[in-house]
Short mmCIF file of C-alpha atoms and ligand atoms in Angstrom, two decimals:
data_model
loop_
_atom_site.label_atom_id
_atom_site.label_comp_id
_atom_site.label_asym_id
_atom_site.label_seq_id
_atom_site.Cartn_x
_atom_site.Cartn_y
_atom_site.Cartn_z
CA GLY A 15 120.76 61.14 125.34
CA ASP A 16 116.93 60.79 126.99
CA THR A 17 115.03 57.87 126.35
CA TYR A 18 110.99 57.66 125.53
CA ASP A 19 108.68 55.02 124.81
CA ILE A 20 107.19 57.15 121.76
CA VAL A 21 109.54 60.57 120.38
CA ILE A 22 107.55 62.46 118.09
CA VAL A 23 109.05 64.73 115.72
CA GLY A 24 107.04 67.47 114.64
CA GLY A 25 104.99 69.46 116.91
CA GLY A 26 102.16 70.82 114.19
CA SER A 27 98.92 69.48 112.88
CA ALA A 28 100.23 66.22 112.84
CA GLY A 29 102.38 65.24 115.99
CA ILE A 30 100.28 67.38 118.60
CA ALA A 31 96.95 65.54 117.44
CA THR A 32 98.71 62.23 117.34
CA ALA A 33 100.60 63.10 120.87
CA ALA A 34 96.73 64.21 122.06
CA SER A 35 95.44 61.01 120.72
CA ILE A 36 97.88 58.62 122.30
CA LEU A 37 98.08 60.33 125.48
CA ARG A 38 94.23 59.64 126.07
CA ARG A 39 94.77 56.51 125.88
CA ASN A 40 97.71 55.78 127.63
CA PRO A 41 98.51 58.75 130.01
CA GLY A 42 101.36 57.24 131.00
CA LEU A 43 103.84 56.70 128.18
CA SER A 44 106.95 59.09 128.18
CA LEU A 45 106.64 60.75 124.75
CA ALA A 46 108.36 63.62 123.45
CA ILE A 47 107.73 66.03 121.08
CA VAL A 48 110.55 67.52 118.94
CA GLU A 49 109.40 71.15 117.56
CA PRO A 50 111.57 74.77 117.12
CA SER A 51 108.73 76.56 116.90
CA GLU A 52 107.13 79.23 119.67
CA ALA A 53 104.23 79.03 117.63
CA HIS A 54 101.89 76.57 115.69
CA TYR A 55 99.72 77.67 112.69
CA TYR A 56 96.28 76.44 111.23
CA GLN A 57 97.64 77.08 108.58
CA PRO A 58 94.08 76.51 106.78
CA GLY A 59 92.89 79.56 107.89
CA TRP A 60 95.45 81.80 105.88
CA THR A 61 93.05 81.59 101.99
CA MET A 62 90.66 83.15 104.41
CA VAL A 63 93.72 85.83 106.05
CA GLY A 64 94.26 86.52 102.26
CA ALA A 65 90.54 86.83 101.58
CA GLY A 66 90.29 89.43 104.57
CA ILE A 67 87.79 87.17 106.22
CA PHE A 68 90.03 86.03 108.93
CA ASN A 69 92.56 87.99 110.54
CA ARG A 70 95.99 86.62 111.15
CA GLU A 71 95.92 86.47 115.04
CA PHE A 72 93.14 83.73 114.78
CA THR A 73 95.23 81.57 113.09
CA ARG A 74 98.08 80.72 115.64
CA ARG A 75 98.46 80.61 119.17
CA ALA A 76 101.64 79.53 121.24
CA GLU A 77 103.24 76.43 120.93
CA ALA A 78 103.59 75.65 124.39
CA ARG A 79 99.57 75.38 124.80
CA LEU A 80 98.76 73.26 122.91
CA ILE A 81 102.16 70.50 123.61
CA PRO A 82 98.93 67.75 125.81
CA GLU A 83 99.68 67.48 129.63
CA GLY A 84 101.91 64.61 130.05
CA ALA A 85 104.42 65.42 127.00
CA LYS A 86 107.84 66.76 126.98
CA TRP A 87 108.28 69.51 124.32
CA ILE A 88 112.28 69.87 123.57
CA LYS A 89 112.88 72.84 121.39
CA ALA A 90 114.66 72.01 119.04
CA SER A 91 114.92 71.13 115.48
CA ALA A 92 115.75 67.43 114.04
CA SER A 93 118.43 66.91 112.13
CA GLY A 94 118.52 63.92 111.38
CA PHE A 95 117.25 59.68 111.93
CA ALA A 96 119.44 56.48 113.15
CA PRO A 97 116.70 54.09 112.50
CA ASP A 98 119.25 51.49 112.90
CA GLU A 99 119.93 52.73 116.70
CA ASN A 100 116.57 53.61 117.39
CA LYS A 101 117.89 57.53 117.40
CA VAL A 102 116.58 61.22 116.69
CA LEU A 103 119.77 63.39 116.07
CA LEU A 104 118.76 67.32 117.01
CA CYS A 105 120.49 70.15 115.66
CA ASP A 106 121.99 70.86 118.76
CA GLY A 107 124.29 68.11 119.47
CA ARG A 108 121.88 66.09 121.56
CA ASN A 109 120.07 62.83 120.32
CA LEU A 110 117.09 61.01 121.62
CA SER A 111 116.42 57.42 121.86
CA TYR A 112 113.27 55.94 121.20
CA ARG A 113 111.00 52.45 121.40
CA VAL A 114 108.54 54.15 118.55
CA LEU A 115 109.07 56.73 116.23
CA ILE A 116 106.70 59.08 114.16
CA ALA A 117 107.39 61.15 112.12
CA CYS A 118 105.90 64.53 111.05
CA PRO A 119 107.56 67.66 110.31
CA GLY A 120 105.78 68.71 107.45
CA ILE A 121 106.41 69.89 103.49
CA LYS A 122 108.78 72.23 103.02
CA LEU A 123 108.34 75.41 101.34
CA ASP A 124 110.87 76.16 98.95
CA TRP A 125 110.74 80.02 98.30
CA ASP A 126 114.84 80.23 96.64
CA ALA A 127 113.37 77.68 93.47
CA ILE A 128 111.97 80.51 92.16
CA PRO A 129 114.89 83.14 91.66
CA GLY A 130 113.72 86.72 92.43
CA LEU A 131 111.22 85.24 95.04
CA ARG A 132 112.79 85.51 97.73
CA ASP A 133 113.92 89.10 97.79
CA THR A 134 110.57 90.42 96.21
CA LEU A 135 107.87 88.61 98.45
CA GLY A 136 105.70 91.04 100.37
CA ARG A 137 106.35 93.75 98.01
CA ASN A 138 106.21 95.11 94.25
CA GLY A 139 102.74 93.05 94.02
CA VAL A 140 103.94 89.72 94.86
CA THR A 141 102.62 87.65 97.38
CA SER A 142 101.53 84.16 98.89
CA ASN A 143 99.09 82.83 101.00
CA TYR A 144 101.16 79.72 101.66
CA SER A 145 102.63 82.12 104.66
CA TYR A 146 101.91 83.86 108.08
CA ASP A 147 103.69 86.83 107.24
CA PHE A 148 102.18 87.49 103.46
CA ALA A 149 98.32 86.55 103.06
CA PRO A 150 97.72 89.66 104.85
CA TYR A 151 99.30 91.41 101.92
CA THR A 152 97.48 89.39 99.47
CA HIS A 153 94.18 91.36 100.80
CA ARG A 154 95.75 94.57 100.66
CA LEU A 155 96.68 94.22 96.90
CA VAL A 156 93.46 92.55 95.77
CA THR A 157 91.20 95.54 97.88
CA GLU A 158 94.00 98.07 95.76
CA LEU A 159 93.89 96.38 92.44
CA LYS A 160 90.86 98.08 90.24
CA GLY A 161 92.73 97.08 86.81
CA GLY A 162 95.60 95.73 85.16
CA ARG A 163 96.77 91.89 85.40
CA ALA A 164 96.67 89.40 88.13
CA LEU A 165 98.66 86.66 87.96
CA PHE A 166 98.46 82.98 90.23
CA THR A 167 100.23 80.53 89.95
CA GLN A 168 100.30 76.43 91.31
CA PRO A 169 103.89 74.77 91.53
CA VAL A 170 104.64 71.04 90.35
CA MET A 171 102.31 68.19 92.86
CA PRO A 172 102.29 67.23 95.63
CA ILE A 173 101.32 70.66 97.26
CA LYS A 174 99.88 70.82 100.76
CA CYS A 175 95.75 71.59 100.06
CA ALA A 176 96.01 71.33 96.73
CA GLY A 177 93.73 73.81 95.93
CA ALA A 178 94.58 76.40 97.99
CA PRO A 179 96.36 78.12 94.48
CA GLN A 180 92.78 78.46 92.81
CA LYS A 181 90.96 79.64 96.19
CA ALA A 182 93.34 82.08 96.43
CA MET A 183 92.16 83.25 93.09
CA TYR A 184 88.52 82.60 93.03
CA LEU A 185 88.37 85.33 96.06
CA SER A 186 90.10 87.87 95.02
CA CYS A 187 88.14 87.51 91.69
CA ASN A 188 84.49 87.53 94.00
CA ILE A 189 86.46 90.81 95.92
CA TRP A 190 86.71 92.41 92.23
CA GLU A 191 83.37 91.15 91.03
CA ARG A 192 81.72 92.88 93.94
CA ALA A 193 84.09 96.11 94.06
CA GLY A 194 82.68 96.29 89.74
CA VAL A 195 86.30 95.81 88.58
CA LEU A 196 86.58 92.26 87.55
CA LYS A 197 86.01 93.56 84.10
CA ASP A 198 88.99 95.35 83.65
CA ILE A 199 91.31 93.00 84.88
CA ASP A 200 93.31 89.99 82.87
CA VAL A 201 93.57 86.97 85.94
CA GLN A 202 95.43 84.28 84.70
CA PHE A 203 95.72 80.97 86.20
CA HIS A 204 98.94 79.52 85.78
CA THR A 205 98.89 75.91 86.25
CA ALA A 206 102.59 73.62 86.58
CA GLY A 207 99.64 70.90 85.95
CA ALA A 208 97.49 69.41 82.98
CA VAL A 209 94.08 69.38 85.09
CA LEU A 210 92.57 72.01 86.91
CA PHE A 211 91.77 69.63 90.12
CA GLY A 212 93.39 66.29 90.68
CA VAL A 213 90.17 64.33 90.95
CA PRO A 214 87.82 64.80 88.07
CA ILE A 215 84.05 64.67 89.43
CA TYR A 216 85.13 68.78 90.96
CA VAL A 217 86.21 69.73 88.10
CA PRO A 218 82.67 71.31 86.36
CA ALA A 219 81.93 73.00 89.06
CA LEU A 220 85.11 75.45 89.24
CA MET A 221 84.91 75.70 85.86
CA GLU A 222 81.79 77.19 86.02
CA TYR A 223 83.78 79.54 88.65
CA ILE A 224 86.41 79.93 85.66
CA GLU A 225 83.88 81.24 83.15
CA ARG A 226 81.51 83.82 85.06
CA TYR A 227 85.15 85.02 86.57
CA GLY A 228 86.51 85.63 82.79
CA ALA A 229 90.04 83.63 84.27
CA HIS A 230 92.38 82.18 82.01
CA LEU A 231 93.38 78.98 82.36
CA ASN A 232 97.65 78.25 81.83
CA LEU A 233 97.99 74.07 81.74
CA GLU A 234 101.46 73.12 81.91
CA SER A 235 102.89 76.22 83.04
CA ARG A 236 105.10 76.27 85.74
CA LEU A 237 106.59 79.90 87.09
CA VAL A 238 110.57 79.54 87.36
CA ALA A 239 112.04 83.29 87.28
CA ILE A 240 110.06 86.63 89.04
CA ASP A 241 111.51 90.35 88.74
CA GLY A 242 109.53 92.23 91.02
CA GLU A 243 111.00 95.61 90.28
CA ALA A 244 110.37 95.02 86.50
CA ARG A 245 106.96 93.27 87.31
CA ILE A 246 107.55 90.44 85.22
CA ALA A 247 107.01 86.82 85.66
CA THR A 248 108.87 83.95 83.68
CA PHE A 249 106.95 80.39 83.07
CA GLU A 250 107.88 77.50 81.11
CA GLN A 251 105.01 76.48 79.19
CA LYS A 252 104.57 72.61 77.53
CA ARG A 253 103.95 73.30 73.53
CA GLY A 254 103.66 69.82 72.22
CA ASP A 255 106.79 68.40 73.70
CA GLN A 256 108.74 71.59 73.26
CA LEU A 257 109.52 73.73 76.26
CA THR A 258 109.23 77.26 75.77
CA ARG A 259 110.22 80.58 78.28
CA VAL A 260 107.27 83.59 77.98
CA GLU A 261 107.50 86.36 79.61
CA GLU A 262 104.60 88.33 81.68
CA ARG A 263 103.69 91.25 82.72
CA PHE A 264 101.98 91.72 85.92
CA ASP A 265 100.24 93.82 88.61
CA MET A 266 99.73 91.66 91.44
CA ILE A 267 101.06 87.86 91.15
CA HIS A 268 99.91 85.43 93.56
CA VAL A 269 102.84 82.46 94.24
CA VAL A 270 102.52 79.09 95.29
CA PRO A 271 106.11 78.15 96.66
CA PRO A 272 107.35 75.14 94.70
CA GLN A 273 107.56 71.69 98.16
CA THR A 274 109.47 69.45 98.57
CA ALA A 275 110.14 67.06 101.59
CA PRO A 276 112.76 68.64 104.24
CA ASP A 277 115.71 68.04 103.43
CA PHE A 278 117.11 66.22 106.49
CA VAL A 279 114.06 63.88 106.06
CA ARG A 280 114.81 63.64 102.28
CA SER A 281 118.57 62.71 103.19
CA SER A 282 117.65 60.25 105.82
CA PRO A 283 117.76 56.29 106.20
CA LEU A 284 113.44 56.57 106.33
CA ALA A 285 113.01 58.44 102.86
CA ALA A 286 110.79 57.17 99.96
CA PRO A 287 112.66 57.48 96.56
CA SER A 288 110.24 60.81 96.12
CA GLY A 289 112.00 61.82 99.31
CA PHE A 290 108.65 61.57 101.99
CA ILE A 291 109.17 59.34 104.48
CA GLU A 292 108.00 55.94 103.42
CA VAL A 293 104.93 54.42 104.80
CA SER A 294 102.78 51.84 103.76
CA GLU A 295 99.51 53.12 102.46
CA ALA A 296 96.91 51.27 105.54
CA THR A 297 99.15 51.08 108.38
CA LEU A 298 101.19 54.22 107.44
CA ARG A 299 104.10 52.18 109.28
CA HIS A 300 107.69 52.34 107.81
CA PRO A 301 107.79 49.62 105.74
CA ARG A 302 111.92 48.58 106.64
CA TYR A 303 111.41 50.01 110.12
CA PRO A 304 108.50 48.49 111.94
CA ASN A 305 108.39 50.34 115.02
CA VAL A 306 108.48 53.89 112.98
CA PHE A 307 105.40 55.32 112.12
CA ALA A 308 105.26 58.91 109.84
CA LEU A 309 101.67 60.97 108.58
CA GLY A 310 100.69 64.39 107.34
CA ASP A 311 102.68 65.94 104.79
CA ALA A 312 106.09 65.07 105.33
CA CYS A 313 104.91 61.16 104.35
CA SER A 314 104.75 59.25 100.82
CA ALA A 315 101.16 58.21 101.55
CA SER A 316 99.42 59.76 97.95
CA ASN A 317 96.53 61.33 100.02
CA ALA A 318 95.65 64.79 99.87
CA LYS A 319 98.24 66.52 102.25
CA THR A 320 95.70 68.72 103.86
CA ALA A 321 95.07 68.85 107.78
CA ALA A 322 91.65 66.91 107.05
CA ALA A 323 93.92 63.75 106.46
CA VAL A 324 95.34 64.79 109.57
CA ARG A 325 92.05 63.88 110.95
CA LYS A 326 91.96 60.93 110.00
CA GLN A 327 95.33 59.91 110.29
CA ALA A 328 96.47 60.54 113.62
CA PRO A 329 94.24 58.37 115.99
CA VAL A 330 95.40 55.54 113.76
CA VAL A 331 98.77 56.09 114.02
CA ALA A 332 98.06 56.54 117.66
CA VAL A 333 96.62 52.66 118.07
CA ASN A 334 99.20 51.31 116.00
CA ALA A 335 102.08 53.10 117.60
CA LEU A 336 100.57 51.84 121.08
CA ALA A 337 100.07 48.28 119.84
CA THR A 338 103.93 48.40 118.64
CA LEU A 339 104.84 48.88 122.03
CA ASP A 340 102.75 46.15 123.28
CA GLY A 341 104.57 44.39 121.12
CA ARG A 342 101.45 43.86 118.83
CA GLU A 343 101.34 44.20 114.67
CA PRO A 344 99.05 47.44 113.47
CA VAL A 345 95.61 47.55 114.32
CA ALA A 346 94.26 49.83 112.26
CA ASP A 347 94.10 51.22 108.89
CA TYR A 348 93.47 54.52 106.63
CA ASP A 349 91.53 54.94 103.63
CA GLY A 350 93.42 57.96 102.25
CA TYR A 351 90.86 60.14 103.19
CA GLY A 352 91.28 64.30 103.06
CA SER A 353 89.50 67.31 101.97
CA CYS A 354 89.67 70.27 100.13
CA PRO A 355 87.37 72.44 101.00
CA LEU A 356 86.81 74.79 97.45
CA THR A 357 86.42 78.57 98.27
CA VAL A 358 84.80 79.73 95.02
CA GLU A 359 83.00 82.75 96.11
CA GLN A 360 82.88 84.61 99.62
CA GLY A 361 79.97 82.34 101.06
CA LYS A 362 79.83 79.27 99.03
CA ILE A 363 82.43 76.14 98.52
CA VAL A 364 82.61 72.77 96.94
CA LEU A 365 83.60 70.69 99.35
CA ALA A 366 85.88 68.50 97.89
CA GLU A 367 86.50 65.23 100.39
CA PHE A 368 88.10 62.17 98.77
CA GLY A 369 90.18 58.86 99.26
CA TYR A 370 92.82 57.00 97.69
CA GLY A 371 93.03 56.79 94.15
CA GLY A 372 89.84 59.68 94.07
CA LYS A 373 87.28 58.14 95.76
CA PRO A 374 85.09 59.93 97.01
CA LEU A 375 84.15 60.05 100.59
CA PRO A 376 81.48 62.40 101.58
CA SER A 377 81.44 63.15 105.24
CA PHE A 378 77.87 64.55 104.94
CA PRO A 379 74.30 62.53 102.72
CA THR A 380 74.11 64.88 99.42
CA TRP A 381 70.63 65.97 100.00
CA LEU A 382 72.70 67.97 102.90
CA ILE A 383 75.87 68.80 100.63
CA ASP A 384 76.83 67.34 97.81
CA GLY A 385 80.60 67.78 97.62
CA ALA A 386 80.13 68.52 93.72
CA ARG A 387 78.73 71.45 93.92
CA PRO A 388 78.90 75.12 95.62
CA SER A 389 77.26 75.07 99.15
CA ARG A 390 76.72 77.66 101.99
CA LEU A 391 76.46 74.84 104.48
CA SER A 392 80.15 73.99 103.68
CA TRP A 393 80.62 77.66 103.66
CA LEU A 394 79.47 78.04 107.44
CA LEU A 395 81.99 74.95 108.23
CA LYS A 396 84.85 76.34 107.12
CA LYS A 397 84.57 79.35 108.49
CA THR A 398 82.99 78.76 111.36
CA ILE A 399 82.83 75.10 112.78
CA LEU A 400 86.04 73.59 111.41
CA PRO A 401 88.67 76.22 113.28
CA PRO A 402 87.13 75.57 117.05
CA VAL A 403 87.30 71.37 115.71
CA TYR A 404 91.05 72.27 114.82
CA TRP A 405 91.90 73.38 118.60
CA HIS A 406 89.32 71.92 120.61
CA ALA A 407 88.72 68.42 119.59
CA MET A 408 91.22 67.39 117.13
CA LEU A 409 94.44 68.94 118.82
CA LYS A 410 93.14 67.15 122.41
CA GLY A 411 92.83 64.19 120.92
CA ARG A 412 88.99 64.43 120.86
CA GLU A 413 87.80 61.58 118.06
CA TRP A 414 83.61 61.23 118.95
CA MET A 415 84.18 62.08 114.71
CA VAL A 416 87.28 59.82 113.39
CA LYS A 417 87.06 56.13 115.43
CA PRO A 418 89.75 54.39 113.77
CA HIS A 419 88.67 52.12 111.44
CA MET A 420 90.62 48.69 112.71
CA ILE A 421 91.25 45.89 110.67
CA GLY A 422 89.31 43.20 109.87
CA GLY A 423 86.70 45.72 112.06
P1 LIG B 21 102.91 71.07 109.50
O1 LIG B 21 101.05 71.48 110.76
O2 LIG B 21 103.07 71.99 108.45
O3 LIG B 21 103.31 70.95 110.80
C1 LIG B 21 104.93 70.91 110.93
C2 LIG B 21 105.94 70.56 112.20
O4 LIG B 21 106.87 70.34 111.81
C3 LIG B 21 105.99 72.37 112.23
O5 LIG B 21 105.69 72.99 113.86
C4 LIG B 21 107.50 72.89 111.94
O6 LIG B 21 107.41 73.47 112.69
C5 LIG B 21 107.98 71.12 112.28
N1 LIG B 21 109.39 70.86 112.17
C6 LIG B 21 109.95 71.33 110.70
N2 LIG B 21 110.97 70.78 110.54
C7 LIG B 21 111.34 70.46 112.48
C8 LIG B 21 112.25 69.89 112.25
N3 LIG B 21 113.00 69.24 111.54
N4 LIG B 21 112.32 69.08 113.13
C9 LIG B 21 111.35 68.94 114.55
N5 LIG B 21 110.42 69.69 113.90
C10 LIG B 21 109.71 69.81 112.52
N6 LIG B 21 94.08 71.71 105.12
C11 LIG B 21 93.36 71.26 105.13
O7 LIG B 21 92.21 70.07 105.82
N7 LIG B 21 91.71 72.41 105.00
C12 LIG B 21 92.06 73.27 103.94
O8 LIG B 21 91.64 74.28 103.70
C13 LIG B 21 94.18 73.49 104.09
N8 LIG B 21 94.47 74.83 103.22
C14 LIG B 21 95.51 75.31 103.54
C15 LIG B 21 95.76 76.31 102.36
C16 LIG B 21 97.34 77.24 102.97
C17 LIG B 21 97.40 78.43 102.72
C18 LIG B 21 97.87 75.84 103.94
C19 LIG B 21 99.65 76.22 103.18
C20 LIG B 21 97.44 75.05 104.01
C21 LIG B 21 96.54 74.12 104.05
N9 LIG B 21 95.59 73.01 104.33
C22 LIG B 21 94.21 72.76 104.86
C23 LIG B 21 97.24 71.81 104.83
C24 LIG B 21 97.13 72.25 106.46
O9 LIG B 21 97.36 72.78 106.62
C25 LIG B 21 98.57 70.64 106.43
O10 LIG B 21 98.19 69.38 105.30
C26 LIG B 21 98.74 70.70 108.15
O11 LIG B 21 98.85 71.41 108.44
C27 LIG B 21 99.94 69.09 107.78
O12 LIG B 21 100.19 68.67 108.87
P2 LIG B 21 101.19 68.60 109.81
O13 LIG B 21 101.54 68.26 110.97
O14 LIG B 21 101.54 67.34 108.67
O15 LIG B 21 101.95 69.58 108.62
#
């Protein structure tokens, strides 16, 4: 097969941002991006699609237009990693050799883990913002519902954008509140987790919205089956140390699918025990293969899996990969930054920004945006500023806001 200085597996947020960052620093390198999809998605926009604020077309662009100049697009899926031979295996039987590998194929949405779900998705009141295809159906269901029961589910962590399951609920409730029908809708949030949100300082503001909307919080309640025709969802709930099964009828249900490392990652020598690609939390380098890096949703680092995290990780991986090509040790480290803009109502956001261990890492001074309180400016950020920042800065390797932190610097 062909040989490249750098092979990047996955041309999503992380793959394109990292490729652009590397080629801006060193346009002469040979760099290939392995990505099977013709389309690239701005997934953070799907919460807004589900609420009728963005058109879904706004969140999709042709991959061909985003591959940076100087990069070679290999339009194929990777099927395996052979890091002892410095090779990536492709589904079509080819393989690629590299001096440095950057692996970022994202996280797998495991729709099939919930029996009955795949058959009924997009019909019978069953929807999900975790899909370009179905996010518009969320908005249709919400505008049509005038009474009855609405369920919102959240699976076991980690998932991408841990706040997105509740964002769907808040924005739906806000639409029902404005339409005057909220009082006739029984809203139930079922989360497999033991808390509403993993970082405690944001919970009080979120609880105010749970109360305002009259939503019921079901903790440690995990969706395990769905019967679309009968409109019944089955949950496994923890009661003391017993697990019981509870069936709930619904008029609509917003499902967030269970998520795991992609199968070809999980079964590869790069995998950590969790199945995700093992990395050192600071340098994002593989502990056993020093010429392998990983970032984004597919890596094992304990940050919040978000595009916001990728924005900070990409330049760190870029400079560390370039140092590795030069035979040097990694030069930059990542603090675990991730961000989750919790859309609590149309026009207001609780902007969670934190690093490893839940340490607050606000981008703005408190007088401008207090992350723990709902903010109008944060909504403006999400609605009008972050999408162009994504397309025109992050995916182009323009890093005026995210200079990588140099080790010892
Ligand atoms: P992706 O962008 O998913 O890209 C992975 C790429 O790998 C894809 O292009 C895929 O086709 C490719 N791939 C898969 N398998 C293979 C293979 N075998 N070989 C080669 N390529 C492969 N983030 C935020 O920052 N803020 C938000 O508000 C936010 N909200 C979200 C709301 C929703 C509903 C969703 C779904 C996500 C949200 N996110 C948000 C998360 C954000 O979209 C992801 O964290 C981010 O896209 C991760 O980038 P990535 O490159 O790791 O994965």
